[in-house]
mmCIF file of C-alpha atoms and ligand atoms in Angstrom:
data_model
loop_
_atom_site.group_PDB
_atom_site.id
_atom_site.type_symbol
_atom_site.label_atom_id
_atom_site.label_comp_id
_atom_site.label_asym_id
_atom_site.label_seq_id
_atom_site.Cartn_x
_atom_site.Cartn_y
_atom_site.Cartn_z
ATOM 1 C CA MET Q 1 15.198 6.462 20.213
ATOM 2 C CA THR Q 2 13.339 5.933 16.975
ATOM 3 C CA SER Q 3 14.239 2.782 15.116
ATOM 4 C CA ASP Q 4 15.914 2.757 11.694
ATOM 5 C CA ALA Q 5 13.849 -0.253 10.573
ATOM 6 C CA VAL Q 6 11.009 0.624 8.209
ATOM 7 C CA PHE Q 7 8.078 -1.658 7.399
ATOM 8 C CA ILE Q 8 6.864 -1.537 3.834
ATOM 9 C CA ASN Q 9 3.370 -2.838 3.169
ATOM 10 C CA GLU Q 10 3.117 -3.707 -0.513
ATOM 11 C CA VAL Q 11 -0.336 -2.825 -1.879
ATOM 12 C CA GLY Q 12 0.243 -3.524 -5.585
ATOM 13 C CA PRO Q 13 -1.834 -6.706 -5.684
ATOM 14 C CA ARG Q 14 -4.835 -4.767 -4.302
ATOM 15 C CA ASP Q 15 -4.615 -1.010 -4.741
ATOM 16 C CA GLY Q 16 -2.497 -1.516 -7.864
ATOM 17 C CA LEU Q 17 -4.467 -4.155 -9.692
ATOM 18 C CA GLN Q 18 -7.954 -2.909 -8.774
ATOM 19 C CA SER Q 19 -7.720 -0.041 -11.240
ATOM 20 C CA GLN Q 20 -6.230 -1.940 -14.181
ATOM 21 C CA LYS Q 21 -8.242 -2.522 -17.325
ATOM 22 C CA VAL Q 22 -7.049 -6.103 -17.598
ATOM 23 C CA LEU Q 23 -8.271 -8.822 -15.275
ATOM 24 C CA VAL Q 24 -5.170 -10.599 -14.008
ATOM 25 C CA SER Q 25 -5.769 -14.315 -13.353
ATOM 26 C CA THR Q 26 -5.428 -15.801 -9.859
ATOM 27 C CA GLU Q 27 -2.456 -17.829 -11.098
ATOM 28 C CA ASP Q 28 -0.670 -14.696 -12.331
ATOM 29 C CA LYS Q 29 -1.478 -12.784 -9.131
ATOM 30 C CA LEU Q 30 0.096 -15.623 -7.147
ATOM 31 C CA ALA Q 31 3.233 -15.472 -9.316
ATOM 32 C CA LEU Q 32 3.419 -11.721 -8.729
ATOM 33 C CA ILE Q 33 2.998 -12.129 -4.975
ATOM 34 C CA GLN Q 34 5.701 -14.826 -4.960
ATOM 35 C CA ALA Q 35 8.050 -12.438 -6.785
ATOM 36 C CA LEU Q 36 7.326 -9.781 -4.131
ATOM 37 C CA VAL Q 37 8.043 -12.255 -1.334
ATOM 38 C CA ASP Q 38 11.286 -13.187 -3.103
ATOM 39 C CA ALA Q 39 12.213 -9.492 -3.092
ATOM 40 C CA GLY Q 40 11.860 -9.398 0.700
ATOM 41 C CA LEU Q 41 8.356 -7.975 1.118
ATOM 42 C CA ARG Q 42 6.945 -9.309 4.388
ATOM 43 C CA SER Q 43 3.684 -7.386 4.499
ATOM 44 C CA ILE Q 44 1.361 -7.554 1.502
ATOM 45 C CA GLU Q 45 -2.208 -6.367 0.965
ATOM 46 C CA ALA Q 46 -3.237 -9.173 -1.347
ATOM 47 C CA ALA Q 47 -6.870 -8.401 -2.219
ATOM 48 C CA SER Q 48 -10.135 -6.808 -1.175
ATOM 49 C CA PHE Q 49 -13.394 -8.558 -0.357
ATOM 50 C CA VAL Q 50 -15.642 -6.039 -2.029
ATOM 51 C CA SER Q 51 -18.556 -6.389 -4.408
ATOM 52 C CA PRO Q 52 -17.362 -8.062 -7.627
ATOM 53 C CA LYS Q 53 -19.761 -5.753 -9.455
ATOM 54 C CA ALA Q 54 -17.984 -2.706 -8.007
ATOM 55 C CA VAL Q 55 -14.449 -4.102 -8.524
ATOM 56 C CA PRO Q 56 -14.320 -7.123 -10.857
ATOM 57 C CA GLN Q 57 -10.503 -7.223 -10.559
ATOM 58 C CA MET Q 58 -10.888 -8.464 -6.965
ATOM 59 C CA ALA Q 59 -13.581 -11.096 -7.612
ATOM 60 C CA ASP Q 60 -11.112 -13.936 -6.965
ATOM 61 C CA ALA Q 61 -10.046 -12.768 -3.470
ATOM 62 C CA ASP Q 62 -11.366 -15.960 -1.834
ATOM 63 C CA ALA Q 63 -9.520 -18.282 -4.235
ATOM 64 C CA LEU Q 64 -6.359 -16.177 -4.005
ATOM 65 C CA PHE Q 65 -6.184 -16.251 -0.206
ATOM 66 C CA ALA Q 66 -6.525 -20.037 -0.182
ATOM 67 C CA ARG Q 67 -3.249 -20.315 -2.116
ATOM 68 C CA LEU Q 68 -0.974 -17.520 -0.856
ATOM 69 C CA PRO Q 69 2.694 -18.500 -0.485
ATOM 70 C CA ASP Q 70 4.853 -18.344 2.677
ATOM 71 C CA ARG Q 71 1.990 -17.576 5.029
ATOM 72 C CA ASP Q 72 4.166 -18.219 8.066
ATOM 73 C CA ARG Q 73 6.612 -15.422 7.302
ATOM 74 C CA VAL Q 74 4.508 -12.911 5.343
ATOM 75 C CA ALA Q 75 1.809 -10.756 6.964
ATOM 76 C CA TYR Q 76 -1.021 -10.769 4.427
ATOM 77 C CA SER Q 77 -4.016 -8.477 4.736
ATOM 78 C CA ALA Q 78 -7.195 -7.736 2.839
ATOM 79 C CA LEU Q 79 -9.469 -4.757 2.654
ATOM 80 C CA VAL Q 80 -13.108 -5.310 3.669
ATOM 81 C CA PRO Q 81 -15.865 -2.705 3.227
ATOM 82 C CA ASN Q 82 -18.644 -4.281 5.291
ATOM 83 C CA ARG Q 83 -19.820 -7.278 7.299
ATOM 84 C CA ARG Q 84 -20.302 -9.327 4.153
ATOM 85 C CA GLY Q 85 -16.663 -8.686 3.224
ATOM 86 C CA LEU Q 86 -15.527 -9.658 6.717
ATOM 87 C CA ASP Q 87 -17.490 -12.920 6.581
ATOM 88 C CA ARG Q 88 -15.855 -13.760 3.251
ATOM 89 C CA ALA Q 89 -12.421 -12.833 4.646
ATOM 90 C CA LEU Q 90 -12.932 -15.001 7.731
ATOM 91 C CA ALA Q 91 -14.020 -17.939 5.578
ATOM 92 C CA ALA Q 92 -10.905 -17.465 3.431
ATOM 93 C CA GLY Q 93 -8.606 -17.498 6.481
ATOM 94 C CA VAL Q 94 -7.410 -13.894 6.148
ATOM 95 C CA PRO Q 95 -5.135 -13.109 9.138
ATOM 96 C CA GLU Q 96 -5.586 -9.318 9.046
ATOM 97 C CA ILE Q 97 -8.321 -7.099 7.647
ATOM 98 C CA ALA Q 98 -8.350 -3.410 6.830
ATOM 99 C CA VAL Q 99 -11.405 -1.165 6.937
ATOM 100 C CA VAL Q 100 -11.610 2.164 5.123
ATOM 101 C CA LEU Q 101 -13.255 5.346 6.342
ATOM 102 C CA SER Q 102 -13.037 8.318 4.065
ATOM 103 C CA ALA Q 103 -12.806 11.616 5.911
ATOM 104 C CA THR Q 104 -15.642 13.236 3.945
ATOM 105 C CA GLU Q 105 -19.313 12.573 3.388
ATOM 106 C CA THR Q 106 -19.149 12.495 -0.420
ATOM 107 C CA MET Q 107 -16.155 10.197 -0.686
ATOM 108 C CA ASN Q 108 -17.830 7.579 1.514
ATOM 109 C CA LEU Q 109 -20.986 7.786 -0.602
ATOM 110 C CA ARG Q 110 -19.010 7.369 -3.826
ATOM 111 C CA ASN Q 111 -16.800 4.603 -2.511
ATOM 112 C CA ILE Q 112 -19.120 2.407 -0.465
ATOM 113 C CA ASN Q 113 -22.540 4.062 -0.775
ATOM 114 C CA LEU Q 114 -22.735 5.067 2.910
ATOM 115 C CA SER Q 115 -22.711 8.397 4.755
ATOM 116 C CA LEU Q 116 -19.743 9.190 6.995
ATOM 117 C CA ALA Q 117 -21.741 8.371 10.143
ATOM 118 C CA GLN Q 118 -22.869 5.055 8.649
ATOM 119 C CA THR Q 119 -19.312 4.260 7.581
ATOM 120 C CA GLU Q 120 -18.048 4.934 11.094
ATOM 121 C CA ALA Q 121 -20.606 2.524 12.543
ATOM 122 C CA VAL Q 122 -19.833 -0.173 9.951
ATOM 123 C CA CYS Q 123 -16.063 0.163 10.444
ATOM 124 C CA VAL Q 124 -16.284 0.006 14.240
ATOM 125 C CA GLU Q 125 -18.526 -3.052 14.030
ATOM 126 C CA THR Q 126 -16.293 -4.740 11.446
ATOM 127 C CA VAL Q 127 -13.105 -4.161 13.453
ATOM 128 C CA GLN Q 128 -14.715 -5.460 16.636
ATOM 129 C CA ALA Q 129 -16.116 -8.525 14.874
ATOM 130 C CA ALA Q 130 -12.700 -9.243 13.321
ATOM 131 C CA LEU Q 131 -10.949 -9.029 16.683
ATOM 132 C CA ALA Q 132 -13.604 -11.255 18.265
ATOM 133 C CA ALA Q 133 -12.861 -13.809 15.530
ATOM 134 C CA GLY Q 134 -9.139 -13.678 16.315
ATOM 135 C CA VAL Q 135 -8.213 -11.669 13.221
ATOM 136 C CA ARG Q 136 -6.075 -8.528 13.369
ATOM 137 C CA ALA Q 137 -7.543 -5.268 12.138
ATOM 138 C CA LYS Q 138 -6.267 -1.961 10.889
ATOM 139 C CA ALA Q 139 -8.110 1.108 9.656
ATOM 140 C CA TYR Q 140 -7.474 3.447 6.759
ATOM 141 C CA VAL Q 141 -8.518 7.062 6.922
ATOM 142 C CA ALA Q 142 -8.824 7.873 3.209
ATOM 143 C CA VAL Q 143 -8.760 11.322 1.567
ATOM 144 C CA ALA Q 144 -7.075 12.474 4.777
ATOM 145 C CA PHE Q 145 -5.782 15.728 3.257
ATOM 146 C CA THR Q 146 -7.842 16.567 0.167
ATOM 147 C CA CYS Q 147 -11.066 15.035 -1.116
ATOM 148 C CA PRO Q 148 -11.682 15.044 -4.882
ATOM 149 C CA PHE Q 149 -15.290 16.074 -4.194
ATOM 150 C CA GLU Q 150 -15.104 18.321 -1.125
ATOM 151 C CA GLY Q 151 -11.609 19.812 -1.293
ATOM 152 C CA ALA Q 152 -9.455 20.484 1.777
ATOM 153 C CA VAL Q 153 -10.101 18.153 4.704
ATOM 154 C CA ASP Q 154 -10.150 19.384 8.300
ATOM 155 C CA PRO Q 155 -7.294 17.648 10.200
ATOM 156 C CA ALA Q 156 -9.549 17.574 13.278
ATOM 157 C CA VAL Q 157 -11.848 15.142 11.445
ATOM 158 C CA VAL Q 158 -8.934 12.845 10.621
ATOM 159 C CA ARG Q 159 -7.796 12.930 14.254
ATOM 160 C CA ARG Q 160 -11.314 12.148 15.470
ATOM 161 C CA LEU Q 161 -11.710 9.206 13.054
ATOM 162 C CA SER Q 162 -8.250 7.880 13.919
ATOM 163 C CA ARG Q 163 -9.024 7.980 17.625
ATOM 164 C CA LEU Q 164 -12.395 6.336 17.040
ATOM 165 C CA MET Q 165 -10.802 3.432 15.194
ATOM 166 C CA ARG Q 166 -8.028 2.993 17.750
ATOM 167 C CA GLU Q 167 -10.655 2.875 20.475
ATOM 168 C CA ALA Q 168 -12.540 0.275 18.447
ATOM 169 C CA GLY Q 169 -9.384 -1.852 18.525
ATOM 170 C CA ALA Q 170 -7.665 -1.174 15.205
ATOM 171 C CA GLU Q 171 -3.968 -1.896 15.753
ATOM 172 C CA GLU Q 172 -2.780 0.480 13.108
ATOM 173 C CA ILE Q 173 -4.187 3.665 11.598
ATOM 174 C CA VAL Q 174 -3.169 4.255 7.995
ATOM 175 C CA ILE Q 175 -3.418 7.860 6.875
ATOM 176 C CA ALA Q 176 -4.102 7.883 3.147
ATOM 177 C CA ASP Q 177 -3.566 10.639 0.617
ATOM 178 C CA THR Q 178 -5.847 8.832 -1.808
ATOM 179 C CA ILE Q 179 -5.492 11.274 -4.706
ATOM 180 C CA GLY Q 180 -1.916 12.395 -4.107
ATOM 181 C CA ALA Q 181 -2.793 15.990 -3.293
ATOM 182 C CA ALA Q 182 -0.980 16.432 0.027
ATOM 183 C CA HIS Q 183 2.167 18.469 0.594
ATOM 184 C CA PRO Q 184 4.942 17.736 3.103
ATOM 185 C CA ARG Q 185 4.184 20.589 5.506
ATOM 186 C CA GLU Q 186 0.590 19.508 6.150
ATOM 187 C CA VAL Q 187 1.628 15.856 6.232
ATOM 188 C CA GLY Q 188 4.295 16.564 8.861
ATOM 189 C CA ALA Q 189 1.876 18.612 10.967
ATOM 190 C CA LEU Q 190 -0.883 15.989 10.874
ATOM 191 C CA MET Q 191 1.423 13.049 11.542
ATOM 192 C CA LYS Q 192 3.020 14.844 14.498
ATOM 193 C CA ALA Q 193 -0.424 15.579 15.914
ATOM 194 C CA LEU Q 194 -1.516 11.967 15.394
ATOM 195 C CA ALA Q 195 1.722 10.671 16.900
ATOM 196 C CA ALA Q 196 0.981 12.785 19.983
ATOM 197 C CA ASP Q 197 -2.609 11.464 20.064
ATOM 198 C CA LEU Q 198 -1.930 7.781 19.442
ATOM 199 C CA GLY Q 199 1.817 7.082 19.353
ATOM 200 C CA ALA Q 200 3.879 7.007 16.142
ATOM 201 C CA GLU Q 201 4.202 3.180 16.274
ATOM 202 C CA GLN Q 202 0.465 2.930 15.654
ATOM 203 C CA LEU Q 203 0.634 5.000 12.470
ATOM 204 C CA SER Q 204 1.236 4.208 8.855
ATOM 205 C CA ALA Q 205 0.922 6.327 5.715
ATOM 206 C CA HIS Q 206 -0.314 5.693 2.196
ATOM 207 C CA PHE Q 207 0.572 8.125 -0.563
ATOM 208 C CA HIS Q 208 -0.262 8.356 -4.218
ATOM 209 C CA ASP Q 209 2.332 10.049 -6.394
ATOM 210 C CA THR Q 210 0.075 12.109 -8.632
ATOM 211 C CA ARG Q 211 2.250 15.224 -8.402
ATOM 212 C CA GLY Q 212 5.625 13.734 -7.479
ATOM 213 C CA PHE Q 213 5.287 14.798 -3.822
ATOM 214 C CA ALA Q 214 4.965 11.317 -2.335
ATOM 215 C CA LEU Q 215 8.612 10.847 -1.318
ATOM 216 C CA ALA Q 216 8.731 14.278 0.288
ATOM 217 C CA ASN Q 217 5.541 13.385 2.147
ATOM 218 C CA ILE Q 218 7.060 10.101 3.285
ATOM 219 C CA TRP Q 219 10.102 11.939 4.553
ATOM 220 C CA ALA Q 220 7.844 14.287 6.517
ATOM 221 C CA CYS Q 221 6.339 11.170 8.119
ATOM 222 C CA VAL Q 222 9.779 9.751 8.922
ATOM 223 C CA GLU Q 223 10.614 12.989 10.692
ATOM 224 C CA ALA Q 224 7.406 12.648 12.685
ATOM 225 C CA GLY Q 225 8.583 9.185 13.832
ATOM 226 C CA VAL Q 226 6.448 7.089 11.471
ATOM 227 C CA ARG Q 227 8.114 3.879 10.259
ATOM 228 C CA ARG Q 228 5.326 2.155 8.302
ATOM 229 C CA PHE Q 229 4.439 2.915 4.719
ATOM 230 C CA ASP Q 230 2.259 1.523 1.981
ATOM 231 C CA SER Q 231 3.647 1.452 -1.542
ATOM 232 C CA SER Q 232 3.066 -0.345 -4.805
ATOM 233 C CA LEU Q 233 5.637 -1.965 -7.064
ATOM 234 C CA GLY Q 234 6.416 0.149 -10.098
ATOM 235 C CA GLY Q 235 3.854 2.730 -8.917
ATOM 236 C CA LEU Q 236 1.052 0.475 -10.104
ATOM 237 C CA GLY Q 237 -2.347 1.845 -9.152
ATOM 238 C CA GLY Q 238 -4.962 4.529 -9.085
ATOM 239 C CA CYS Q 239 -8.429 4.518 -7.606
ATOM 240 C CA PRO Q 240 -11.539 3.898 -9.683
ATOM 241 C CA PHE Q 241 -13.648 5.818 -7.134
ATOM 242 C CA ALA Q 242 -11.426 8.885 -6.709
ATOM 243 C CA PRO Q 243 -11.069 10.933 -9.878
ATOM 244 C CA GLY Q 244 -7.559 12.264 -10.418
ATOM 245 C CA ALA Q 245 -5.764 9.622 -8.391
ATOM 246 C CA ALA Q 246 -2.577 8.389 -10.042
ATOM 247 C CA GLY Q 247 -0.641 5.346 -8.923
ATOM 248 C CA ASN Q 248 0.664 4.693 -5.452
ATOM 249 C CA VAL Q 249 4.152 5.789 -4.593
ATOM 250 C CA ALA Q 250 6.475 3.199 -6.117
ATOM 251 C CA THR Q 251 7.955 0.668 -3.708
ATOM 252 C CA GLU Q 252 11.367 0.912 -5.374
ATOM 253 C CA ASP Q 253 11.400 4.713 -4.932
ATOM 254 C CA VAL Q 254 10.600 4.415 -1.241
ATOM 255 C CA VAL Q 255 13.171 1.661 -0.695
ATOM 256 C CA LEU Q 256 15.901 3.504 -2.580
ATOM 257 C CA MET Q 257 15.331 6.767 -0.728
ATOM 258 C CA LEU Q 258 15.039 5.253 2.737
ATOM 259 C CA GLU Q 259 18.015 2.914 2.319
ATOM 260 C CA GLN Q 260 20.198 5.784 1.053
ATOM 261 C CA CYS Q 261 19.125 7.766 4.108
ATOM 262 C CA GLY Q 262 20.390 4.967 6.352
ATOM 263 C CA LEU Q 263 17.049 3.333 7.166
ATOM 264 C CA ARG Q 264 16.510 -0.380 6.602
ATOM 265 C CA THR Q 265 13.653 -1.914 4.620
ATOM 266 C CA GLY Q 266 14.945 -5.469 4.033
ATOM 267 C CA ILE Q 267 13.958 -5.226 0.370
ATOM 268 C CA ASP Q 268 16.238 -6.236 -2.479
ATOM 269 C CA ILE Q 269 15.890 -3.817 -5.383
ATOM 270 C CA PRO Q 270 17.137 -6.115 -8.202
ATOM 271 C CA ALA Q 271 14.642 -8.787 -7.102
ATOM 272 C CA LEU Q 272 11.939 -6.138 -6.799
ATOM 273 C CA ARG Q 273 12.698 -5.063 -10.363
ATOM 274 C CA ARG Q 274 12.093 -8.628 -11.521
ATOM 275 C CA ALA Q 275 8.668 -8.439 -9.839
ATOM 276 C CA ILE Q 276 8.027 -5.117 -11.620
ATOM 277 C CA ALA Q 277 8.972 -6.658 -14.985
ATOM 278 C CA LEU Q 278 6.463 -9.428 -14.322
ATOM 279 C CA ALA Q 279 3.787 -6.893 -13.349
ATOM 280 C CA GLU Q 280 4.446 -5.009 -16.604
ATOM 281 C CA ARG Q 281 3.831 -8.177 -18.582
ATOM 282 C CA LEU Q 282 0.631 -8.875 -16.639
ATOM 283 C CA VAL Q 283 -0.923 -5.426 -17.006
ATOM 284 C CA GLY Q 284 0.438 -4.849 -20.516
ATOM 285 C CA HIS Q 285 2.015 -1.442 -20.017
ATOM 286 C CA PRO Q 286 5.275 -0.027 -18.659
ATOM 287 C CA LEU Q 287 5.579 0.659 -14.942
ATOM 288 C CA GLY Q 288 8.167 2.384 -12.819
ATOM 289 C CA GLY Q 289 8.415 5.142 -10.281
ATOM 290 C CA ARG Q 290 10.450 8.327 -10.327
ATOM 291 C CA THR Q 291 13.680 6.337 -10.026
ATOM 292 C CA ALA Q 292 12.985 4.068 -13.027
ATOM 293 C CA ARG Q 293 15.435 5.689 -15.427
ATOM 294 C CA TRP Q 294 18.190 5.870 -12.856
ATOM 295 C CA LEU Q 295 17.686 2.209 -11.951
ATOM 296 C CA GLN Q 296 17.840 1.273 -15.639
ATOM 297 C CA SER Q 297 21.141 3.076 -16.088
ATOM 298 C CA GLU Q 298 22.397 1.427 -12.883
ATOM 299 C CA ASP Q 299 21.598 -1.920 -14.546
ATOM 300 C CA ALA Q 300 23.513 -0.894 -17.646
ATOM 301 C CA ARG Q 301 26.510 0.178 -15.527
ATOM 302 C CA ALA Q 302 26.411 -3.113 -13.602
ATOM 303 C CA GLN Q 303 26.366 -5.031 -16.897
ATOM 304 C CA GLN Q 304 29.328 -3.011 -18.179
ATOM 305 C CA ARG Q 305 31.252 -3.710 -14.978
ATOM 306 C CA GLU Q 306 30.455 -7.406 -15.270
ATOM 307 C CA ALA Q 307 31.520 -7.490 -18.935
ATOM 308 C CA ALA Q 308 34.795 -5.731 -18.027
ATOM 309 C CA THR Q 309 35.478 -8.216 -15.216
ATOM 310 C CA ASN Q 310 34.816 -11.140 -17.556
ATOM 311 C CA THR Q 311 37.171 -9.693 -20.174
ATOM 312 C CA VAL Q 312 39.952 -9.301 -17.598
ATOM 313 C CA ALA Q 313 39.322 -12.822 -16.275
ATOM 314 C CA ALA Q 314 39.437 -14.268 -19.791
ATOM 315 C CA ALA Q 315 42.690 -12.474 -20.721
ATOM 316 C CA PRO Q 316 45.975 -14.446 -20.321
ATOM 317 C CA ALA Q 317 47.711 -13.759 -16.997
ATOM 318 C CA PRO Q 318 50.510 -11.240 -17.452
ATOM 319 C CA VAL Q 319 53.929 -12.797 -16.884
ATOM 320 C CA GLY Q 320 55.486 -12.001 -13.530
ATOM 321 C CA ALA Q 321 52.377 -10.366 -12.075
HETATM 322 N N1 LIG Y 1 -18.490 -8.875 -1.198
HETATM 323 C C1 LIG Y 1 -19.218 -9.355 -2.211
HETATM 324 N N2 LIG Y 1 -20.436 -8.914 -2.540
HETATM 325 C C2 LIG Y 1 -20.936 -7.931 -1.781
HETATM 326 C C3 LIG Y 1 -20.239 -7.390 -0.700
HETATM 327 C C4 LIG Y 1 -18.958 -7.896 -0.408
HETATM 328 N N3 LIG Y 1 -18.230 -7.415 0.585
HETATM 329 N N4 LIG Y 1 -21.003 -6.441 -0.141
HETATM 330 C C5 LIG Y 1 -22.132 -6.383 -0.843
HETATM 331 N N5 LIG Y 1 -22.106 -7.281 -1.845
HETATM 332 C C6 LIG Y 1 -23.109 -7.543 -2.860
HETATM 333 C C7 LIG Y 1 -24.490 -7.734 -2.290
HETATM 334 O O1 LIG Y 1 -24.682 -9.078 -1.951
HETATM 335 C C8 LIG Y 1 -25.362 -7.309 -3.430
HETATM 336 O O2 LIG Y 1 -25.384 -8.311 -4.418
HETATM 337 P P1 LIG Y 1 -26.631 -8.511 -5.389
HETATM 338 O O3 LIG Y 1 -26.727 -7.277 -6.215
HETATM 339 O O4 LIG Y 1 -26.248 -9.702 -6.191
HETATM 340 O O5 LIG Y 1 -27.785 -8.717 -4.480
HETATM 341 C C9 LIG Y 1 -24.566 -6.137 -4.029
HETATM 342 O O6 LIG Y 1 -23.211 -6.377 -3.658
HETATM 343 C C10 LIG Y 1 -25.003 -4.799 -3.493
HETATM 344 O O7 LIG Y 1 -25.010 -4.846 -2.071
HETATM 345 P P2 LIG Y 1 -25.395 -3.599 -1.167
HETATM 346 O O8 LIG Y 1 -25.273 -4.016 0.261
HETATM 347 O O9 LIG Y 1 -26.703 -3.002 -1.629
HETATM 348 O O10 LIG Y 1 -24.199 -2.653 -1.439
HETATM 349 P P3 LIG Y 1 -24.051 -1.396 -2.382
HETATM 350 O O11 LIG Y 1 -24.579 -1.572 -3.744
HETATM 351 O O12 LIG Y 1 -24.468 -0.221 -1.583
HETATM 352 O O13 LIG Y 1 -22.432 -1.396 -2.504
HETATM 353 C C11 LIG Y 1 -20.309 -1.999 -1.520
HETATM 354 C C12 LIG Y 1 -21.629 -1.301 -1.341
HETATM 355 C C13 LIG Y 1 -19.436 -1.631 -0.332
HETATM 356 C C14 LIG Y 1 -20.520 -3.504 -1.544
HETATM 357 C C15 LIG Y 1 -19.660 -1.569 -2.865
HETATM 358 O O14 LIG Y 1 -19.794 -0.191 -3.000
HETATM 359 C C16 LIG Y 1 -18.212 -1.931 -2.933
HETATM 360 O O15 LIG Y 1 -17.861 -3.110 -2.982
HETATM 361 N N6 LIG Y 1 -17.328 -0.949 -2.944
HETATM 362 C C17 LIG Y 1 -15.906 -1.209 -2.956
HETATM 363 C C18 LIG Y 1 -15.189 0.018 -3.306
HETATM 364 C C19 LIG Y 1 -13.698 -0.214 -3.280
HETATM 365 O O16 LIG Y 1 -13.176 -1.318 -3.396
HETATM 366 N N7 LIG Y 1 -12.981 0.896 -3.144
HETATM 367 C C20 LIG Y 1 -11.571 0.868 -3.148
HETATM 368 C C21 LIG Y 1 -11.003 0.587 -1.836
HETATM 369 S S1 LIG Y 1 -11.338 1.801 -0.639
HETATM 370 ZN ZN1 LIG Y 2 -4.564 4.060 -2.464
#
């Protein structure tokens, strides 16, 4: 029987912040991560160890990892693109790394300046070196449905890359719709095929919400037995290397939908909304997923209910009641 527990991996501090114009300070990132932990997030991608010239927003990954809160109860991970990134991650005490293979030639060239074959070799080597150093490893297959440069992606390529990374020792394969171009039917078909290849417990999915299809895509994954999802608070995100990519699916949208469907995420939405309000202050613009307006009116209704209760409590007790 498939479990009703769902694991949310919050990627706002990495995938979210990497595309922002502002450089958020280490101190502020730590406050944001603390707010996410307070909301119940127990798996957080905190940073990437990439070239600071390519992504200046992540230049403080080493300093950040040295100070992360609640390391005993939160599974923190970091993305690493190459051996240099792994060495930095190991020095910073990162407990889990993630490598990224894009499913097309052009996307790998644009993202990390390597061909697909070179990327495969680097990712296999990085995963094996991480495991040898006692660090857990997972692998992303990016642009798994549509590539902004090459168009539709052959599912057979994604299955081959996923198998390759599992054989290299990656514990989890994260299928990423990097630009938010996938639709639920193809997502369901691919995830079912991958679940047959590797087992659904080994799979996770990462959607961007460019066209508002992310929740439908997540539901297609749930139906294929997948119980792990990436998301970003308030839908914060985008990808500087993938034109057209909007933000990640919003964590609050995923939590609201899954909880209403009877699945359990362990995440507290009011506390998550406090983290989103903090993120808005840090990046200097409004955030919020598809449910933002509904959640705001829920807040207003809760305040009205509270005000009504206070009024009743303050009124003199009716005689004889
Ligand atoms: N961390 C820090 N610096 C790194 C690094 C890492 N992991 N890997 C390489 N560098 C440095 C090199 O030391 C070199 O520095 P120098 O110019 O001062 O000598 C410079 O970056 C270029 O190194 P090179 O090996 O020639 O790499 P490149 O120019 O081909 O760039 C990447 C390759 C992977 C480093 C770069 O494209 C990158 O960081 N991409 C990240 C993209 C990303 O974050 N995408 C989103 C997530 S998928
Ligand atoms: Zn992403």
